[in-house]
């Protein structure tokens, strides 16, 4: 049964891919088996993160990039983690129709996620979904995320190239700087270049980026002007993504990044497992009692910590 599922995924069967993603998302009984199988083949699918403020044009850009990749006969998986995304039904009808059009193309698989639940769960799902696309033999995985919080930084750690999308509105770059987007971008896109002030916005972004730490060996993030709604600048974006990929390959950074991601994931899984085992009802009760004793100055904090750690160790 499950072997049949893997065969089907490897044949890029959309229903089987969807099924695997659902099992993983629901943390079902099968999910562990699926993850074990698919994570053994990681490496082929190139992961692109597209992030930026709401309304910057991330979905429009994703759509345009999808069109370009499909024209080149690539297979692409998309994970959209954006409550306002057309993928999740939050935006204008026109966008939604455009998106679902490309979504029915045989080379494209789109999965949307509302950013509910824990951040850890979100990034776990995002990276495992990437593994499913990888297993299916997809060439690219695109993640669309709203760049406003920690989850985006986590997702940036889980992709190979991070594209930060901004628009020529006053203060947009400053906002992005505050949100930490300046640090994570490998490529910056000034979208809506049809609007006034695009060149000034690029210049001020360039100025801000010049403060980013770099040396002669580091990648200098380019800024690209696009009009995503008119499919303009998309070739540039595509070429810069490939350039960044080649840069990573040339410097042996791609494999390093992937190994690092894998290590972080395994560590997280172990921490979660240990946490579950540690915080039994018994130890939770013990902690409650001891907190009172700390308040009454009858116990030291470090004593309580050591006691709990030791009780865990002795039981294992
Ligand atoms: N003028 C202009 N509008 C654009 C451009 N790209 C996207 N839009 C529009 O901006 C709005 C928000 O785009 P969307 O892709 O949903 O942004 P997201 O929230 O970042 O995903 C939509 O109405 C798009 O049609 C562009 O390059 N120029
Ligand atoms: Mg969107």
Coordinates of C-alpha atoms and ligand atoms in Angstrom, one line a residue:
X1 CA 0.0 0.0 0.0
X2 CA 2.5 2.6 1.2
X3 CA 5.1 1.4 -1.4
X4 CA 2.5 2.0 -4.0
X5 CA 2.1 5.6 -2.7
X6 CA 5.9 6.2 -3.0
X7 CA 5.9 4.8 -6.5
X8 CA 3.0 7.1 -7.4
X9 CA 4.7 10.1 -5.9
X10 CA 7.9 9.4 -7.8
X11 CA 5.7 9.4 -11.0
X12 CA 4.6 12.9 -10.0
X13 CA 1.0 11.8 -9.5
X14 CA -0.7 14.9 -8.0
X15 CA -3.3 12.9 -5.9
X16 CA -0.5 10.9 -4.3
X17 CA 1.5 14.1 -3.6
X18 CA -1.5 15.7 -2.1
X19 CA -2.2 12.6 0.0
X20 CA 1.4 12.6 1.4
X21 CA 1.2 16.3 2.2
X22 CA -2.1 15.8 4.1
X23 CA -0.7 12.9 6.1
X24 CA 2.4 14.9 7.0
X25 CA 0.3 18.0 7.9
X26 CA -2.0 16.0 10.1
X27 CA 0.9 14.2 11.7
X28 CA -0.9 11.0 11.0
X29 CA 0.4 7.5 11.8
X30 CA 1.7 7.1 8.3
X31 CA 3.6 10.4 8.4
X32 CA 6.7 9.1 10.1
X33 CA 7.0 6.3 7.5
X34 CA 6.5 8.8 4.7
X35 CA 9.1 11.2 6.1
X36 CA 11.6 8.4 6.6
X37 CA 11.3 7.4 3.0
X38 CA 11.2 10.8 1.3
X39 CA 14.0 12.4 3.4
X40 CA 16.4 9.8 2.1
X41 CA 16.5 11.3 -1.3
X42 CA 16.9 15.0 -0.5
X43 CA 18.8 17.2 -2.7
X44 CA 17.5 17.7 -6.2
X45 CA 14.7 20.2 -5.9
X46 CA 16.0 23.8 -5.7
X47 CA 14.2 25.7 -2.9
X48 CA 13.2 29.3 -3.5
X49 CA 11.6 31.5 -0.8
X50 CA 9.6 34.6 -1.9
X51 CA 8.9 36.9 1.0
X52 CA 8.0 40.5 1.6
X53 CA 5.2 42.8 3.0
X54 CA 1.6 42.0 2.2
X55 CA 0.5 43.4 -1.1
X56 CA 4.0 43.7 -2.5
X57 CA 3.1 41.3 -5.3
X58 CA 4.6 38.0 -4.0
X59 CA 1.7 35.9 -5.4
X60 CA 1.8 37.8 -8.7
X61 CA 5.5 37.3 -8.9
X62 CA 5.2 33.6 -8.0
X63 CA 2.7 33.2 -10.7
X64 CA 4.9 34.9 -13.3
X65 CA 7.9 32.9 -12.2
X66 CA 5.9 29.7 -12.4
X67 CA 4.9 30.5 -15.9
X68 CA 8.5 31.0 -16.9
X69 CA 9.6 27.8 -15.2
X70 CA 6.8 25.8 -16.9
X71 CA 7.8 27.2 -20.2
X72 CA 11.2 25.8 -19.7
X73 CA 9.6 22.4 -19.0
X74 CA 10.5 22.4 -15.3
X75 CA 8.3 20.8 -12.6
X76 CA 7.5 23.1 -9.7
X77 CA 5.9 22.7 -6.3
X78 CA 4.5 25.7 -4.5
X79 CA 3.8 26.1 -0.8
X80 CA 2.0 29.3 -0.1
X81 CA 2.0 30.3 3.6
X82 CA 0.1 33.5 3.4
X83 CA -3.3 34.2 4.9
X84 CA -3.9 36.9 2.3
X85 CA -2.7 34.8 -0.6
X86 CA -4.9 34.1 -3.6
X87 CA -3.8 30.5 -3.0
X88 CA -5.7 30.6 0.2
X89 CA -8.5 32.8 -1.2
X90 CA -7.7 36.1 0.5
X91 CA -7.0 38.3 -2.5
X92 CA -8.6 39.8 -5.6
X93 CA -10.7 37.4 -7.7
X94 CA -8.6 38.1 -10.8
X95 CA -5.4 37.0 -9.1
X96 CA -7.1 33.9 -7.8
X97 CA -8.2 32.9 -11.2
X98 CA -4.8 33.5 -12.7
X99 CA -3.2 31.3 -10.0
X100 CA -5.6 28.5 -10.3
X101 CA -5.0 28.5 -14.0
X102 CA -1.3 27.8 -13.6
X103 CA -2.2 25.4 -10.8
X104 CA -3.9 23.0 -13.1
X105 CA -0.8 22.8 -15.4
X106 CA 0.5 19.2 -15.2
X107 CA 4.0 20.5 -14.2
X108 CA 2.7 22.5 -11.3
X109 CA 1.5 21.5 -7.8
X110 CA 0.3 24.2 -5.5
X111 CA -0.5 23.8 -1.8
X112 CA -1.7 26.6 0.4
X113 CA -1.4 26.9 4.1
X114 CA -2.9 29.4 6.5
X115 CA -0.3 30.4 9.0
X116 CA -2.1 28.8 11.9
X117 CA -0.6 26.6 14.5
X118 CA 2.8 26.8 15.9
X119 CA 5.7 28.3 13.9
X120 CA 7.7 25.2 14.5
X121 CA 4.9 23.1 12.9
X122 CA 4.8 25.5 10.0
X123 CA 8.5 25.2 9.1
X124 CA 8.5 21.5 9.8
X125 CA 5.7 21.1 7.3
X126 CA 7.3 23.5 4.8
X127 CA 10.6 21.6 4.7
X128 CA 8.9 18.2 4.6
X129 CA 6.6 19.3 1.8
X130 CA 9.8 20.3 0.0
X131 CA 11.1 16.8 0.5
X132 CA 7.9 15.4 -1.0
X133 CA 8.4 17.5 -4.1
X134 CA 12.1 16.5 -4.1
X135 CA 11.1 12.8 -4.0
X136 CA 8.7 13.4 -6.9
X137 CA 11.6 14.7 -8.9
X138 CA 10.4 18.3 -9.1
X139 CA 13.1 20.8 -10.2
X140 CA 11.9 23.7 -8.0
X141 CA 10.0 24.3 -4.8
X142 CA 8.7 27.8 -4.2
X143 CA 7.6 29.1 -0.8
X144 CA 5.6 32.2 -0.7
X145 CA 5.5 33.7 2.8
X146 CA 4.5 37.1 4.2
X147 CA 7.6 38.8 5.6
X148 CA 6.5 40.1 8.9
X149 CA 7.6 37.7 11.6
X150 CA 9.8 35.0 12.8
X151 CA 8.3 32.3 10.6
X152 CA 9.7 34.0 7.5
X153 CA 13.2 34.0 9.0
X154 CA 12.7 30.3 9.8
X155 CA 11.6 29.6 6.2
X156 CA 14.6 31.6 4.9
X157 CA 16.8 29.1 6.7
X158 CA 15.0 26.3 4.9
X159 CA 15.5 27.5 1.3
X160 CA 18.4 27.9 -1.0
X161 CA 17.6 31.3 -2.4
X162 CA 15.6 33.9 -0.6
X163 CA 13.9 36.6 -2.7
X164 CA 12.7 39.7 -0.8
X165 CA 10.0 41.6 -2.7
X166 CA 9.5 45.3 -2.0
X167 CA 7.6 48.1 -3.7
X168 CA 8.5 51.7 -4.3
X169 CA 6.4 53.1 -1.4
X170 CA 8.1 55.4 1.0
X171 CA 9.4 53.6 4.0
X172 CA 9.0 50.1 2.6
X173 CA 12.7 49.5 2.8
X174 CA 12.8 50.8 6.3
X175 CA 10.0 48.5 7.3
X176 CA 11.8 45.6 5.7
X177 CA 14.9 46.5 7.6
X178 CA 13.0 46.4 10.9
X179 CA 11.5 43.1 10.0
X180 CA 15.0 41.7 9.4
X181 CA 14.3 41.1 5.7
X182 CA 17.5 42.9 4.7
X183 CA 19.6 40.3 6.4
X184 CA 17.9 37.3 4.7
X185 CA 17.6 38.4 1.1
X186 CA 19.8 36.8 -1.5
X187 CA 17.9 38.7 -4.2
X188 CA 15.9 41.8 -3.8
X189 CA 13.0 42.6 -6.1
X190 CA 11.6 46.1 -6.5
X191 CA 8.2 45.2 -7.8
X192 CA 5.6 47.6 -9.2
X193 CA 8.4 49.4 -11.1
X194 CA 5.6 50.9 -13.1
X195 CA 4.9 53.2 -10.2
X196 CA 6.6 56.5 -9.5
X197 CA 9.7 56.5 -7.4
X198 CA 11.0 53.1 -8.4
X199 CA 14.5 54.3 -9.2
X200 CA 14.8 56.3 -5.9
X201 CA 13.6 53.3 -4.0
X202 CA 16.2 51.1 -5.7
X203 CA 18.9 53.6 -4.8
X204 CA 17.9 53.8 -1.2
X205 CA 17.7 50.0 -0.9
X206 CA 21.2 49.8 -2.4
X207 CA 22.4 52.3 0.2
X208 CA 20.8 50.2 3.0
X209 CA 22.3 47.0 1.6
X210 CA 25.7 48.5 1.4
X211 CA 25.8 48.2 5.2
X212 CA 25.4 44.5 5.1
X213 CA 28.5 42.6 6.1
X214 CA 30.5 41.2 3.2
X215 CA 33.9 40.3 1.9
X216 CA 35.3 39.5 -1.5
X217 CA 34.0 36.0 -1.4
X218 CA 30.5 36.7 -0.4
X219 CA 27.4 37.0 -2.6
X220 CA 26.3 40.6 -3.2
X221 CA 22.5 40.6 -3.3
X222 CA 21.3 42.2 -6.6
X223 CA 18.3 44.4 -6.9
X224 CA 15.9 43.7 -9.8
X225 CA 13.1 45.8 -11.0
X226 CA 9.9 44.0 -12.0
X227 CA 6.4 44.6 -13.0
X228 CA 5.0 41.2 -12.0
X229 CA 1.5 41.9 -13.2
X230 CA 2.9 42.5 -16.7
X231 CA 5.5 39.6 -16.6
X232 CA 8.3 42.2 -16.9
X233 CA 11.7 41.5 -15.3
X234 CA 10.9 37.9 -14.7
X235 CA 13.7 36.7 -17.0
X236 CA 16.1 38.8 -14.9
X237 CA 14.8 37.3 -11.7
X238 CA 15.1 33.8 -13.1
X239 CA 18.7 34.4 -14.3
X240 CA 19.7 35.9 -10.9
X241 CA 18.3 32.8 -9.1
X242 CA 20.4 30.6 -11.3
X243 CA 23.4 32.8 -10.7
X244 CA 22.9 32.5 -7.0
X245 CA 22.5 28.7 -7.3
X246 CA 25.8 28.5 -9.2
X247 CA 27.5 30.7 -6.6
X248 CA 26.3 28.3 -3.9
X249 CA 27.5 25.3 -5.9
X250 CA 30.8 26.8 -6.8
X251 CA 31.6 27.5 -3.1
X252 CA 30.2 24.1 -1.9
X253 CA 27.6 26.0 0.1
X254 CA 24.6 24.3 -1.3
X255 CA 25.4 20.9 0.2
X256 CA 26.5 22.6 3.4
X257 CA 23.2 24.5 3.6
X258 CA 21.3 21.3 3.1
X259 CA 23.2 19.4 5.7
X260 CA 22.8 22.2 8.1
X261 CA 19.0 22.2 7.5
X262 CA 18.9 18.5 8.1
X263 CA 20.9 18.8 11.3
X264 CA 18.6 21.5 12.6
X265 CA 15.6 19.4 11.8
X266 CA 16.9 16.3 13.5
X267 CA 17.9 18.3 16.6
X268 CA 14.4 19.9 16.7
X269 CA 12.8 16.5 16.5
X270 CA 14.9 15.1 19.3
X271 CA 14.2 18.1 21.5
X272 CA 10.5 17.8 20.9
X273 CA 10.7 14.1 21.7
X274 CA 12.7 14.7 24.9
X275 CA 10.4 17.5 26.0
X276 CA 7.4 15.2 25.7
X277 CA 9.1 12.5 27.8
X278 CA 10.4 15.0 30.4
X279 CA 7.1 16.8 31.2
X280 CA 5.1 14.0 32.6
X281 CA 2.1 14.8 34.8
X282 CA 4.2 13.8 37.7
X283 CA 7.1 16.2 37.0
X284 CA 4.6 19.0 36.2
X285 CA 3.1 18.5 39.6
X286 CA 6.5 18.4 41.3
X287 CA 7.3 21.6 39.6
X288 CA 4.1 23.3 40.8
X289 CA 4.9 22.2 44.4
X290 CA 8.5 23.4 44.2
X291 CA 7.5 26.7 42.8
X292 CA 5.6 27.4 46.0
X293 CA 8.7 26.3 48.0
X294 CA 10.8 28.7 46.0
X295 CA 8.4 31.5 46.8
X296 CA 8.6 30.6 50.5
X297 CA 12.4 30.7 50.2
X298 CA 12.7 27.1 51.2
X299 CA 14.2 26.0 48.0
X300 CA 16.7 27.5 45.5
X301 CA 15.8 27.7 41.8
X302 CA 18.9 25.7 40.8
X303 CA 18.0 23.0 43.3
X304 CA 14.7 22.6 41.6
X305 CA 16.2 22.5 38.1
X306 CA 18.8 19.9 39.2
X307 CA 16.2 17.7 40.9
X308 CA 14.0 17.6 37.8
X309 CA 16.9 16.9 35.5
X310 CA 18.2 14.2 37.7
X311 CA 14.9 12.5 38.1
X312 CA 14.7 12.4 34.3
X313 CA 18.2 11.0 33.9
X314 CA 17.7 8.4 36.5
X315 CA 14.6 7.2 34.8
X316 CA 16.3 6.8 31.5
Ligands
LIG1 N1 0.9 48.3 -10.6 C1 1.3 47.1 -10.3 N2 0.5 46.2 -9.6 C2 1.0 45.0 -9.2 C3 2.2 44.5 -9.7 N3 2.4 43.3 -9.2 C4 1.3 43.0 -8.5 N4 0.4 44.0 -8.5 C5 -0.9 44.1 -7.9 O1 -0.7 44.3 -6.5 C6 -1.8 43.6 -5.8 C7 -1.2 42.7 -4.7 O2 -0.5 41.6 -5.3 P1 -0.3 40.2 -4.7 O3 0.5 39.4 -5.6 O4 -1.6 39.6 -4.2 O5 0.6 40.6 -3.4 P2 1.1 39.7 -2.2 O6 0.2 40.0 -1.0 O7 2.5 40.2 -1.9 O8 1.0 38.3 -2.6 C8 -2.6 42.9 -6.8 O9 -3.7 43.7 -7.1 C9 -1.7 42.8 -8.0 O10 -2.4 42.7 -9.2 C10 3.0 45.4 -10.5 O11 4.2 45.1 -10.8 N5 2.5 46.7 -10.7
LIG2 MG1 0.2 36.6 -1.7

